[in-house]
Amino acid sequence: MPNRSTDPLFQLIRSLQKSEKRNFKLYIKRNSAKEDLKIIQLFDALDKLSEYDEKLLLKKLSSVEKPQLANLKTHLYKQVLASLRLLKTSESIDLQLHEQLDHARILYNKGLYHQSLKILDKVKDLALAYNQDSFLIQVISLEKKIETLHITRSMQDRAERLTAEAIEVNEKRKVITQLSNLALQLYSWYVKNGHARNETDETDIKTYFKSHLPENAGALTGFYERLYLYQSYCWYAFIRQDFLMYYKYSQKWVGLFDEQEAMIAVETGHYIKGLHNVLNAHFDLRNFEGFQHTLGRFEVFAQTPVANMHDIFRVHTFIYITSAKINWHLMTGTFREGLSLVPYIEEQLEENAIYIDKHRILVFNYKMATLFFGNGDYEMSIDYLRRIINDHVDLRNDLQCYARLLHMMAHYELGNVELIEGSLIRSVYRFMARMENLTVIEEEMFKFLRHSFHRPGYKLKQELRSFLETIKQFEKSRFETRAFAYLDVISWVESKVLEKPMSEIIHQKYLQRKKRVHVIG
């Protein structure tokens, strides 16, 4: 991936669409004095740069001295945001509510508090319609201020009503905060560690979850309370590899938006993430029909105006839909077809670099490496795995470990005996041990790799069969088969025993499962 500029103004300008740039030019010409129009020169100069280079920028701006540049950039940054705020107000309930609240405050400060109260009533209705409790707190606060400081002739029961509303919304916000904190902490644990590694992780997660779950969680009815409750259960289940529970609460998450369709436009990011988690649950459960149905639904949504209203939504739909397509090829063994996605992915990652975090890039690199490995392109697999190994990102300790294990397996396939026996196997073992990521499966893998190179053909076959029998015993054990969530080790060993491509082994399993489901259905 290219290096990303850390200059905030340059990033902001690079993120603008043509219509947003045109709107900025119109805005600044209407609202700035002649002496301020030099910020347009700065805007144009930055817009033409492919990477941020301050020396080159100053050469292009002959009328600007270096000491002036910092203040000029700060001014331009504020003006770009101001123009975007005006342009985007109608696209966001948040911005509409903020604007109306600002109007109410302005009217109050002008002494027109009756007009202010009328606007606050409208804001309250809009906030209630879209479950925006945080705005209700601000509305009620300003209403109480007006009623306390002025005689509005509306005090008959208004004091009691405002008091009751304030208590109700504060209680709701308390629960929402508690649940959103829980969901965030669980997701943060997963991003750092991946799935639970052992009984200790499992116990810690269970204890944390139960101690932070509100007592009345099952009786909650509000949109946001249930959204964060379902998210919390999703991460709780996913970390513990309880994929049935994960599926159940992913469906509930998306079901909230089916129940209140207006919220899709308000919380588009959460809706997109929910669809992604339903797809992941289908993938983990190998529910092929459900996977295809949800992917089709996601692809239809990706074409809607709501999904394309903001860059972040457009990019996230790309990330999750493309990731799902890779997953389809991984679970059906169609690796060669999956590799046709790689050039498009690389192009999109570069084009949208400023929007995509390192975690997403790490996951894409691992998935693409797995596609190459499954297709027998071991050298290309190694190239993608090196991106992970050499990046030293303190994320997803699980993928960091399995990237190294897959890297070693690719070298095994290439017959790089000296490299594996020399240092690679020891360094990978030490890394996984340090990350507390060694299960029986990995231990057996290392044991096999240590002794297999110098075995004659018939002995190697025996060792492979023995290795396969050993790891199949743990196929139903969540902690021991944590590796299977990242590497299809069983199919790899089966391909060696049966002397067939790994893609063929996985595709046959897919066809058998599909046939079995069809017969049962």
Short mmCIF file of C-alpha atoms in Angstrom, two decimals:
data_model
loop_
_atom_site.label_atom_id
_atom_site.label_comp_id
_atom_site.label_asym_id
_atom_site.label_seq_id
_atom_site.Cartn_x
_atom_site.Cartn_y
_atom_site.Cartn_z
CA MET A 1 0.00 0.00 0.00
CA PRO A 2 1.24 3.56 -0.70
CA ASN A 3 2.25 5.75 2.23
CA ARG A 4 -0.63 7.91 3.34
CA SER A 5 -0.07 11.59 3.92
CA THR A 6 -0.70 12.65 7.50
CA ASP A 7 -1.54 16.25 6.53
CA PRO A 8 -5.22 16.68 7.52
CA LEU A 9 -6.00 19.44 4.99
CA PHE A 10 -4.49 17.48 2.11
CA GLN A 11 -6.48 14.40 3.11
CA LEU A 12 -9.70 16.43 3.33
CA ILE A 13 -9.23 17.99 -0.12
CA ARG A 14 -8.31 14.64 -1.68
CA SER A 15 -11.55 13.19 -0.29
CA LEU A 16 -13.77 15.77 -2.02
CA GLN A 17 -15.93 14.85 -4.98
CA LYS A 18 -16.20 17.14 -8.02
CA SER A 19 -19.53 18.55 -6.88
CA GLU A 20 -18.09 19.29 -3.43
CA LYS A 21 -15.10 21.10 -4.93
CA ARG A 22 -17.37 23.17 -7.16
CA ASN A 23 -19.60 24.01 -4.18
CA PHE A 24 -16.56 25.11 -2.16
CA LYS A 25 -15.43 27.52 -4.89
CA LEU A 26 -18.90 29.09 -5.02
CA TYR A 27 -19.11 29.25 -1.23
CA ILE A 28 -15.73 30.90 -0.75
CA LYS A 29 -16.30 33.49 -3.47
CA ARG A 30 -19.59 34.48 -1.86
CA ASN A 31 -18.32 34.58 1.71
CA SER A 32 -14.72 35.83 1.56
CA ALA A 33 -13.10 39.18 1.04
CA LYS A 34 -10.74 39.65 -1.91
CA GLU A 35 -7.65 39.36 0.28
CA ASP A 36 -8.89 35.97 1.51
CA LEU A 37 -9.26 34.49 -1.95
CA LYS A 38 -5.64 33.36 -1.90
CA ILE A 39 -6.97 30.30 -0.03
CA ILE A 40 -8.45 29.25 -3.39
CA GLN A 41 -4.90 29.28 -4.77
CA LEU A 42 -3.87 27.06 -1.87
CA PHE A 43 -6.88 24.81 -2.47
CA ASP A 44 -6.05 24.43 -6.18
CA ALA A 45 -2.36 23.79 -5.47
CA LEU A 46 -3.16 21.07 -2.93
CA ASP A 47 -5.77 19.54 -5.22
CA LYS A 48 -3.15 19.08 -7.95
CA LEU A 49 -0.60 17.36 -5.69
CA SER A 50 -0.49 13.56 -5.81
CA GLU A 51 1.30 13.49 -2.42
CA TYR A 52 1.72 16.21 0.17
CA ASP A 53 5.02 18.05 -0.36
CA GLU A 54 5.37 21.36 1.47
CA LYS A 55 8.43 22.54 -0.49
CA LEU A 56 6.69 21.95 -3.80
CA LEU A 57 3.53 23.59 -2.43
CA LEU A 58 5.41 26.79 -1.49
CA LYS A 59 6.98 26.93 -4.97
CA LYS A 60 3.49 26.89 -6.49
CA LEU A 61 2.35 29.65 -4.10
CA SER A 62 4.79 32.46 -4.85
CA SER A 63 2.76 35.02 -2.87
CA VAL A 64 2.78 32.92 0.32
CA GLU A 65 5.71 32.87 2.76
CA LYS A 66 6.40 29.77 4.84
CA PRO A 67 5.39 31.43 8.18
CA GLN A 68 2.00 32.31 6.61
CA LEU A 69 1.27 28.82 5.35
CA ALA A 70 0.14 27.27 8.66
CA ASN A 71 -2.49 29.98 9.30
CA LEU A 72 -3.65 29.86 5.69
CA LYS A 73 -4.08 26.09 5.86
CA THR A 74 -6.05 26.35 9.12
CA HIS A 75 -8.34 28.95 7.56
CA LEU A 76 -8.85 26.85 4.43
CA TYR A 77 -9.61 23.73 6.50
CA LYS A 78 -12.37 25.56 8.39
CA GLN A 79 -13.84 27.00 5.20
CA VAL A 80 -13.94 23.62 3.45
CA LEU A 81 -15.78 22.11 6.43
CA ALA A 82 -18.18 25.07 6.52
CA SER A 83 -19.02 24.62 2.83
CA LEU A 84 -19.53 20.89 3.33
CA ARG A 85 -21.81 21.52 6.28
CA LEU A 86 -24.08 23.70 4.15
CA LEU A 87 -24.04 21.21 1.29
CA LYS A 88 -24.66 18.11 3.39
CA THR A 89 -27.26 19.38 5.88
CA SER A 90 -30.20 17.84 4.04
CA GLU A 91 -28.43 14.45 3.84
CA SER A 92 -28.20 13.87 7.59
CA ILE A 93 -30.73 13.88 10.43
CA ASP A 94 -27.87 14.78 12.78
CA LEU A 95 -26.98 17.90 10.81
CA GLN A 96 -30.63 18.91 10.44
CA LEU A 97 -31.17 18.64 14.18
CA HIS A 98 -27.94 20.53 14.91
CA GLU A 99 -29.00 23.30 12.52
CA GLN A 100 -32.44 23.65 14.12
CA LEU A 101 -30.93 23.67 17.60
CA ASP A 102 -28.55 26.42 16.51
CA HIS A 103 -31.52 28.40 15.21
CA ALA A 104 -33.34 27.94 18.52
CA ARG A 105 -30.30 29.18 20.48
CA ILE A 106 -29.89 32.19 18.18
CA LEU A 107 -33.55 33.13 18.63
CA TYR A 108 -33.28 32.71 22.39
CA ASN A 109 -30.21 34.93 22.54
CA LYS A 110 -32.13 37.56 20.55
CA GLY A 111 -34.82 37.49 23.25
CA LEU A 112 -37.32 35.75 20.98
CA TYR A 113 -37.83 32.82 23.32
CA HIS A 114 -41.40 32.03 22.19
CA GLN A 115 -40.07 31.50 18.66
CA SER A 116 -37.20 29.49 20.15
CA LEU A 117 -39.70 27.22 21.96
CA LYS A 118 -41.65 26.61 18.73
CA ILE A 119 -38.48 25.44 16.97
CA LEU A 120 -37.58 23.28 19.96
CA ASP A 121 -40.98 21.55 19.71
CA LYS A 122 -40.23 20.70 16.06
CA VAL A 123 -36.74 19.48 16.94
CA LYS A 124 -38.21 17.30 19.69
CA ASP A 125 -40.71 15.70 17.30
CA LEU A 126 -37.99 15.02 14.71
CA ALA A 127 -35.62 13.62 17.35
CA LEU A 128 -38.35 11.29 18.69
CA ALA A 129 -39.22 10.10 15.18
CA TYR A 130 -35.61 9.06 14.55
CA ASN A 131 -34.67 7.84 18.07
CA GLN A 132 -32.18 10.68 18.57
CA ASP A 133 -32.22 10.78 22.37
CA SER A 134 -28.95 12.73 22.66
CA PHE A 135 -30.65 15.68 20.93
CA LEU A 136 -33.65 15.38 23.24
CA ILE A 137 -31.32 16.03 26.18
CA GLN A 138 -30.16 19.28 24.56
CA VAL A 139 -33.71 20.32 23.65
CA ILE A 140 -35.06 19.66 27.15
CA SER A 141 -32.09 21.44 28.70
CA LEU A 142 -32.76 24.60 26.67
CA GLU A 143 -36.52 24.38 27.35
CA LYS A 144 -35.86 24.15 31.10
CA LYS A 145 -33.51 27.13 30.90
CA ILE A 146 -36.15 29.23 29.13
CA GLU A 147 -38.90 28.22 31.55
CA THR A 148 -36.68 28.91 34.56
CA LEU A 149 -35.53 32.36 33.46
CA HIS A 150 -38.62 33.70 31.70
CA ILE A 151 -42.38 33.86 32.13
CA THR A 152 -43.76 32.05 29.10
CA ARG A 153 -47.32 31.53 30.43
CA SER A 154 -46.97 27.83 29.73
CA MET A 155 -45.98 26.70 33.21
CA GLN A 156 -49.24 25.01 34.32
CA ASP A 157 -47.94 21.45 34.01
CA ARG A 158 -44.85 22.16 31.91
CA ALA A 159 -42.45 21.87 34.85
CA GLU A 160 -43.69 18.39 35.72
CA ARG A 161 -43.68 17.31 32.06
CA LEU A 162 -40.14 18.58 31.39
CA THR A 163 -38.92 16.96 34.60
CA ALA A 164 -40.45 13.62 33.65
CA GLU A 165 -39.04 13.85 30.10
CA ALA A 166 -35.58 14.68 31.42
CA ILE A 167 -35.60 11.69 33.80
CA GLU A 168 -36.86 9.33 31.08
CA VAL A 169 -34.32 10.37 28.45
CA ASN A 170 -31.45 10.34 30.95
CA GLU A 171 -32.33 6.78 31.98
CA LYS A 172 -32.44 5.72 28.35
CA ARG A 173 -29.08 7.37 27.63
CA LYS A 174 -27.59 5.66 30.68
CA VAL A 175 -28.57 2.22 29.33
CA ILE A 176 -27.46 3.10 25.79
CA THR A 177 -24.09 4.27 27.08
CA GLN A 178 -23.66 1.11 29.15
CA LEU A 179 -24.47 -1.16 26.20
CA SER A 180 -22.48 0.81 23.60
CA ASN A 181 -19.47 0.68 25.94
CA LEU A 182 -19.89 -3.08 26.28
CA ALA A 183 -20.16 -3.58 22.50
CA LEU A 184 -17.11 -1.38 21.91
CA GLN A 185 -14.94 -3.15 24.50
CA LEU A 186 -15.83 -6.60 23.15
CA TYR A 187 -15.14 -5.54 19.56
CA SER A 188 -11.86 -3.97 20.65
CA TRP A 189 -10.87 -7.27 22.30
CA TYR A 190 -11.62 -9.12 19.07
CA VAL A 191 -9.68 -6.67 16.87
CA LYS A 192 -6.64 -7.15 19.09
CA ASN A 193 -6.83 -10.89 19.75
CA GLY A 194 -9.31 -12.60 17.41
CA HIS A 195 -11.22 -15.60 18.76
CA ALA A 196 -10.81 -16.83 22.34
CA ARG A 197 -7.56 -18.78 22.56
CA ASN A 198 -8.24 -20.94 25.60
CA GLU A 199 -10.43 -21.50 28.65
CA THR A 200 -8.91 -18.47 30.39
CA ASP A 201 -9.95 -16.16 27.56
CA GLU A 202 -13.40 -17.77 27.53
CA THR A 203 -13.86 -17.29 31.29
CA ASP A 204 -12.63 -13.69 31.19
CA ILE A 205 -14.97 -12.78 28.33
CA LYS A 206 -17.97 -14.45 30.02
CA THR A 207 -17.28 -12.69 33.32
CA TYR A 208 -16.83 -9.31 31.66
CA PHE A 209 -19.95 -9.70 29.53
CA LYS A 210 -22.24 -10.79 32.37
CA SER A 211 -20.96 -8.13 34.77
CA HIS A 212 -21.54 -5.29 32.26
CA LEU A 213 -24.91 -6.40 30.89
CA PRO A 214 -27.86 -4.36 32.26
CA GLU A 215 -30.22 -6.35 34.49
CA ASN A 216 -33.26 -5.50 32.36
CA ALA A 217 -31.54 -6.23 29.02
CA GLY A 218 -34.24 -8.66 27.90
CA ALA A 219 -37.01 -6.09 28.39
CA LEU A 220 -35.47 -3.25 26.37
CA THR A 221 -37.62 -1.85 23.55
CA GLY A 222 -35.79 1.26 22.25
CA PHE A 223 -33.99 1.13 18.92
CA TYR A 224 -30.51 2.05 20.17
CA GLU A 225 -30.75 0.00 23.36
CA ARG A 226 -31.54 -3.10 21.29
CA LEU A 227 -28.97 -2.23 18.59
CA TYR A 228 -26.10 -2.13 21.09
CA LEU A 229 -27.49 -5.11 22.99
CA TYR A 230 -27.49 -7.23 19.81
CA GLN A 231 -24.03 -5.97 18.89
CA SER A 232 -22.73 -6.94 22.32
CA TYR A 233 -24.16 -10.45 21.95
CA CYS A 234 -22.69 -10.69 18.44
CA TRP A 235 -19.12 -9.93 19.55
CA TYR A 236 -19.56 -12.07 22.68
CA ALA A 237 -20.64 -15.05 20.56
CA PHE A 238 -18.12 -14.45 17.78
CA ILE A 239 -15.15 -14.26 20.14
CA ARG A 240 -16.25 -17.56 21.71
CA GLN A 241 -16.93 -19.15 18.28
CA ASP A 242 -20.55 -19.76 19.21
CA PHE A 243 -21.59 -19.28 15.61
CA LEU A 244 -25.27 -20.15 16.13
CA MET A 245 -25.60 -17.40 18.72
CA TYR A 246 -23.59 -15.11 16.45
CA TYR A 247 -26.04 -15.80 13.60
CA LYS A 248 -29.06 -15.29 15.86
CA TYR A 249 -28.00 -11.85 17.06
CA SER A 250 -26.66 -10.73 13.67
CA GLN A 251 -30.13 -11.44 12.30
CA LYS A 252 -31.73 -9.52 15.18
CA TRP A 253 -29.34 -6.61 14.45
CA VAL A 254 -30.44 -6.39 10.79
CA GLY A 255 -34.03 -7.14 11.81
CA LEU A 256 -34.12 -3.87 13.75
CA PHE A 257 -33.66 -1.99 10.49
CA ASP A 258 -36.30 -4.12 8.77
CA GLU A 259 -38.61 -3.14 11.61
CA GLN A 260 -37.75 0.59 11.36
CA GLU A 261 -36.68 1.17 7.76
CA ALA A 262 -36.29 4.92 8.26
CA MET A 263 -33.29 4.20 10.49
CA ILE A 264 -31.31 2.76 7.56
CA ALA A 265 -30.67 6.31 6.34
CA VAL A 266 -29.87 7.50 9.87
CA GLU A 267 -27.53 4.68 10.93
CA THR A 268 -26.32 3.45 7.54
CA GLY A 269 -22.94 2.39 8.93
CA HIS A 270 -24.55 0.13 11.53
CA TYR A 271 -26.86 -1.37 8.90
CA ILE A 272 -23.93 -2.15 6.59
CA LYS A 273 -22.00 -3.70 9.48
CA GLY A 274 -25.03 -5.79 10.42
CA LEU A 275 -25.31 -7.24 6.90
CA HIS A 276 -21.59 -8.00 7.01
CA ASN A 277 -22.02 -9.93 10.25
CA VAL A 278 -24.96 -11.94 8.90
CA LEU A 279 -22.75 -12.89 5.92
CA ASN A 280 -19.92 -13.86 8.27
CA ALA A 281 -22.29 -16.03 10.31
CA HIS A 282 -23.47 -17.83 7.17
CA PHE A 283 -19.82 -18.33 6.21
CA ASP A 284 -18.86 -19.76 9.60
CA LEU A 285 -21.88 -22.10 9.57
CA ARG A 286 -21.32 -23.01 5.90
CA ASN A 287 -24.91 -21.99 5.17
CA PHE A 288 -24.43 -21.59 1.42
CA GLU A 289 -27.99 -20.71 0.47
CA GLY A 290 -28.35 -18.12 3.25
CA PHE A 291 -24.96 -16.68 2.31
CA GLN A 292 -25.96 -16.18 -1.34
CA HIS A 293 -29.33 -14.69 -0.38
CA THR A 294 -27.76 -12.15 2.02
CA LEU A 295 -24.98 -11.29 -0.42
CA GLY A 296 -27.59 -10.61 -3.12
CA ARG A 297 -29.50 -8.37 -0.71
CA PHE A 298 -26.28 -6.53 0.18
CA GLU A 299 -25.36 -6.00 -3.48
CA VAL A 300 -28.81 -4.54 -4.21
CA PHE A 301 -28.46 -2.19 -1.25
CA ALA A 302 -24.98 -1.13 -2.44
CA GLN A 303 -26.59 0.41 -5.54
CA THR A 304 -29.06 2.58 -3.59
CA PRO A 305 -28.59 6.34 -3.05
CA VAL A 306 -28.32 5.81 0.72
CA ALA A 307 -25.35 3.46 0.34
CA ASN A 308 -23.59 5.97 -1.93
CA MET A 309 -24.48 9.16 -0.12
CA HIS A 310 -21.16 9.33 1.73
CA ASP A 311 -17.70 8.03 0.86
CA ILE A 312 -17.41 6.03 4.05
CA PHE A 313 -20.57 4.03 3.24
CA ARG A 314 -19.49 3.43 -0.35
CA VAL A 315 -16.07 2.19 0.79
CA HIS A 316 -17.50 -0.02 3.53
CA THR A 317 -19.91 -1.70 1.13
CA PHE A 318 -16.92 -2.39 -1.15
CA ILE A 319 -14.91 -3.84 1.76
CA TYR A 320 -17.65 -6.11 3.08
CA ILE A 321 -19.11 -7.28 -0.24
CA THR A 322 -15.67 -8.02 -1.67
CA SER A 323 -14.63 -9.81 1.53
CA ALA A 324 -17.81 -11.91 1.28
CA LYS A 325 -17.04 -12.81 -2.32
CA ILE A 326 -13.58 -14.00 -1.28
CA ASN A 327 -15.17 -16.01 1.54
CA TRP A 328 -17.46 -17.68 -1.00
CA HIS A 329 -14.46 -18.86 -3.02
CA LEU A 330 -12.65 -19.98 0.14
CA MET A 331 -15.53 -22.16 1.32
CA THR A 332 -16.35 -23.59 -2.12
CA GLY A 333 -12.74 -24.22 -3.17
CA THR A 334 -13.04 -22.01 -6.27
CA PHE A 335 -9.70 -20.32 -5.61
CA ARG A 336 -8.82 -19.66 -9.24
CA GLU A 337 -12.08 -17.78 -9.83
CA GLY A 338 -11.50 -15.88 -6.59
CA LEU A 339 -8.11 -14.67 -7.78
CA SER A 340 -9.84 -12.69 -10.53
CA LEU A 341 -10.94 -10.30 -7.73
CA VAL A 342 -7.36 -9.47 -6.68
CA PRO A 343 -6.55 -6.75 -9.30
CA TYR A 344 -9.85 -4.97 -8.53
CA ILE A 345 -9.18 -5.17 -4.78
CA GLU A 346 -5.66 -3.78 -5.18
CA GLU A 347 -6.98 -0.93 -7.34
CA GLN A 348 -9.71 -0.05 -4.84
CA LEU A 349 -7.38 -0.23 -1.83
CA GLU A 350 -5.03 2.24 -3.49
CA GLU A 351 -7.79 4.53 -4.74
CA ASN A 352 -9.50 4.65 -1.32
CA ALA A 353 -6.38 4.48 0.84
CA ILE A 354 -7.35 7.42 3.04
CA TYR A 355 -10.62 5.72 4.06
CA ILE A 356 -9.37 2.21 4.81
CA ASP A 357 -7.77 1.34 8.15
CA LYS A 358 -4.85 -1.02 8.67
CA HIS A 359 -7.08 -3.73 10.12
CA ARG A 360 -9.04 -4.01 6.86
CA ILE A 361 -5.84 -4.10 4.81
CA LEU A 362 -4.42 -6.81 7.06
CA VAL A 363 -7.56 -8.95 6.60
CA PHE A 364 -7.56 -8.46 2.83
CA ASN A 365 -3.88 -9.40 2.59
CA TYR A 366 -4.53 -12.58 4.58
CA LYS A 367 -7.57 -13.54 2.50
CA MET A 368 -5.71 -12.93 -0.77
CA ALA A 369 -2.72 -14.92 0.49
CA THR A 370 -5.11 -17.78 1.31
CA LEU A 371 -6.60 -17.66 -2.19
CA PHE A 372 -3.13 -17.92 -3.74
CA PHE A 373 -2.17 -20.74 -1.38
CA GLY A 374 -5.34 -22.71 -2.16
CA ASN A 375 -4.68 -22.30 -5.87
CA GLY A 376 -1.11 -23.57 -5.51
CA ASP A 377 0.49 -20.15 -6.19
CA TYR A 378 2.76 -20.40 -3.17
CA GLU A 379 5.24 -17.68 -4.11
CA MET A 380 2.42 -15.14 -4.56
CA SER A 381 0.93 -16.30 -1.26
CA ILE A 382 4.27 -15.63 0.43
CA ASP A 383 4.40 -12.12 -1.07
CA TYR A 384 1.03 -11.23 0.50
CA LEU A 385 1.91 -12.85 3.81
CA ARG A 386 5.12 -10.82 3.99
CA ARG A 387 3.00 -7.67 3.87
CA ILE A 388 1.48 -8.78 7.17
CA ILE A 389 4.65 -10.13 8.76
CA ASN A 390 6.78 -7.09 7.85
CA ASP A 391 4.17 -4.47 8.72
CA HIS A 392 4.48 -4.97 12.53
CA VAL A 393 0.90 -3.79 13.14
CA ASP A 394 -0.29 -4.34 16.71
CA LEU A 395 -3.65 -5.74 15.57
CA ARG A 396 -5.23 -9.16 15.26
CA ASN A 397 -2.62 -11.24 17.05
CA ASP A 398 -4.48 -14.26 15.67
CA LEU A 399 -3.91 -13.30 12.03
CA GLN A 400 -0.33 -12.34 12.81
CA CYS A 401 0.21 -15.90 14.06
CA TYR A 402 -1.62 -17.71 11.27
CA ALA A 403 0.02 -15.55 8.61
CA ARG A 404 3.35 -16.89 9.86
CA LEU A 405 2.07 -20.45 9.94
CA LEU A 406 0.67 -20.20 6.41
CA HIS A 407 3.94 -18.59 5.32
CA MET A 408 5.80 -21.63 6.64
CA MET A 409 3.35 -24.01 4.92
CA ALA A 410 3.91 -22.21 1.60
CA HIS A 411 7.68 -22.66 1.98
CA TYR A 412 7.04 -26.33 2.78
CA GLU A 413 5.11 -26.67 -0.48
CA LEU A 414 7.99 -25.04 -2.35
CA GLY A 415 10.41 -27.52 -0.76
CA ASN A 416 12.50 -24.87 1.00
CA VAL A 417 13.95 -27.35 3.48
CA GLU A 418 16.96 -25.33 4.60
CA LEU A 419 14.91 -22.22 5.30
CA ILE A 420 12.30 -24.10 7.36
CA GLU A 421 14.78 -26.24 9.28
CA GLY A 422 17.26 -23.39 9.66
CA SER A 423 15.29 -20.66 11.39
CA LEU A 424 11.72 -20.37 10.15
CA ILE A 425 10.10 -23.13 12.17
CA ARG A 426 11.75 -21.96 15.40
CA SER A 427 10.84 -18.29 14.91
CA VAL A 428 7.21 -19.10 14.06
CA TYR A 429 6.91 -21.44 17.04
CA ARG A 430 8.36 -18.82 19.41
CA PHE A 431 6.07 -16.10 18.03
CA MET A 432 2.93 -18.22 18.43
CA ALA A 433 3.97 -19.34 21.92
CA ARG A 434 4.56 -15.72 22.95
CA MET A 435 1.09 -14.80 21.67
CA GLU A 436 -0.38 -17.79 23.57
CA ASN A 437 -1.68 -19.07 20.26
CA LEU A 438 -0.50 -22.69 20.33
CA THR A 439 -3.16 -25.40 20.39
CA VAL A 440 -2.89 -29.14 19.79
CA ILE A 441 -3.41 -28.51 16.07
CA GLU A 442 -0.43 -26.15 15.79
CA GLU A 443 1.74 -28.41 17.97
CA GLU A 444 0.94 -31.35 15.67
CA MET A 445 1.63 -29.19 12.64
CA PHE A 446 5.08 -28.25 13.92
CA LYS A 447 5.79 -31.88 14.85
CA PHE A 448 4.87 -33.03 11.34
CA LEU A 449 6.92 -30.33 9.60
CA ARG A 450 10.00 -31.06 11.72
CA HIS A 451 10.12 -34.72 10.73
CA SER A 452 8.53 -34.97 7.29
CA PHE A 453 11.29 -33.64 5.05
CA HIS A 454 13.64 -36.57 5.34
CA ARG A 455 11.03 -39.32 5.22
CA PRO A 456 10.85 -41.56 2.12
CA GLY A 457 7.62 -41.41 0.12
CA TYR A 458 5.78 -44.33 1.74
CA LYS A 459 6.78 -43.16 5.26
CA LEU A 460 5.61 -39.62 4.48
CA LYS A 461 2.20 -40.98 3.44
CA GLN A 462 1.95 -42.83 6.75
CA GLU A 463 2.87 -39.68 8.67
CA LEU A 464 0.29 -37.65 6.74
CA ARG A 465 -2.45 -40.18 7.50
CA SER A 466 -1.44 -40.22 11.15
CA PHE A 467 -1.40 -36.41 11.25
CA LEU A 468 -4.86 -36.30 9.64
CA GLU A 469 -6.32 -38.82 12.12
CA THR A 470 -4.88 -36.83 15.03
CA ILE A 471 -6.28 -33.44 14.04
CA LYS A 472 -9.68 -34.84 13.01
CA GLN A 473 -10.19 -35.99 16.59
CA PHE A 474 -10.35 -32.32 17.63
CA GLU A 475 -12.69 -31.18 14.84
CA LYS A 476 -15.52 -30.47 17.28
CA SER A 477 -13.39 -28.85 19.99
CA ARG A 478 -13.67 -25.06 19.79
CA PHE A 479 -10.35 -24.17 21.40
CA GLU A 480 -8.29 -26.89 19.80
CA THR A 481 -9.67 -26.18 16.34
CA ARG A 482 -9.37 -22.40 16.57
CA ALA A 483 -6.90 -22.83 13.71
CA PHE A 484 -9.69 -24.08 11.44
CA ALA A 485 -11.29 -20.62 11.55
CA TYR A 486 -8.17 -19.31 9.83
CA LEU A 487 -6.67 -22.27 7.95
CA ASP A 488 -8.40 -25.29 6.47
CA VAL A 489 -5.62 -27.57 7.73
CA ILE A 490 -7.72 -30.74 7.37
CA SER A 491 -8.39 -30.12 3.66
CA TRP A 492 -4.70 -29.33 3.13
CA VAL A 493 -3.60 -32.62 4.70
CA GLU A 494 -6.34 -34.52 2.84
CA SER A 495 -5.05 -33.09 -0.43
CA LYS A 496 -1.64 -34.56 0.41
CA VAL A 497 -3.01 -37.97 1.39
CA LEU A 498 -5.32 -38.23 -1.64
CA GLU A 499 -2.83 -36.51 -3.98
CA LYS A 500 -5.43 -34.06 -5.20
CA PRO A 501 -5.40 -30.24 -5.35
CA MET A 502 -6.66 -28.58 -2.18
CA SER A 503 -9.24 -26.70 -4.28
CA GLU A 504 -10.72 -30.01 -5.47
CA ILE A 505 -10.95 -31.38 -1.92
CA ILE A 506 -12.82 -28.29 -0.64
CA HIS A 507 -15.07 -28.08 -3.70
CA GLN A 508 -16.12 -31.72 -3.28
CA LYS A 509 -17.03 -31.02 0.37
CA TYR A 510 -19.09 -28.04 -0.77
CA LEU A 511 -20.96 -30.15 -3.33
CA GLN A 512 -21.61 -32.90 -0.77
CA ARG A 513 -22.96 -30.44 1.83
CA LYS A 514 -25.08 -28.72 -0.78
CA LYS A 515 -26.52 -32.06 -1.94
CA ARG A 516 -27.18 -33.14 1.66
CA VAL A 517 -29.01 -29.89 2.46
CA HIS A 518 -31.06 -30.22 -0.75
CA VAL A 519 -32.07 -33.80 0.12
CA ILE A 520 -33.03 -32.82 3.69
CA GLY A 521 -34.97 -29.82 2.38
#
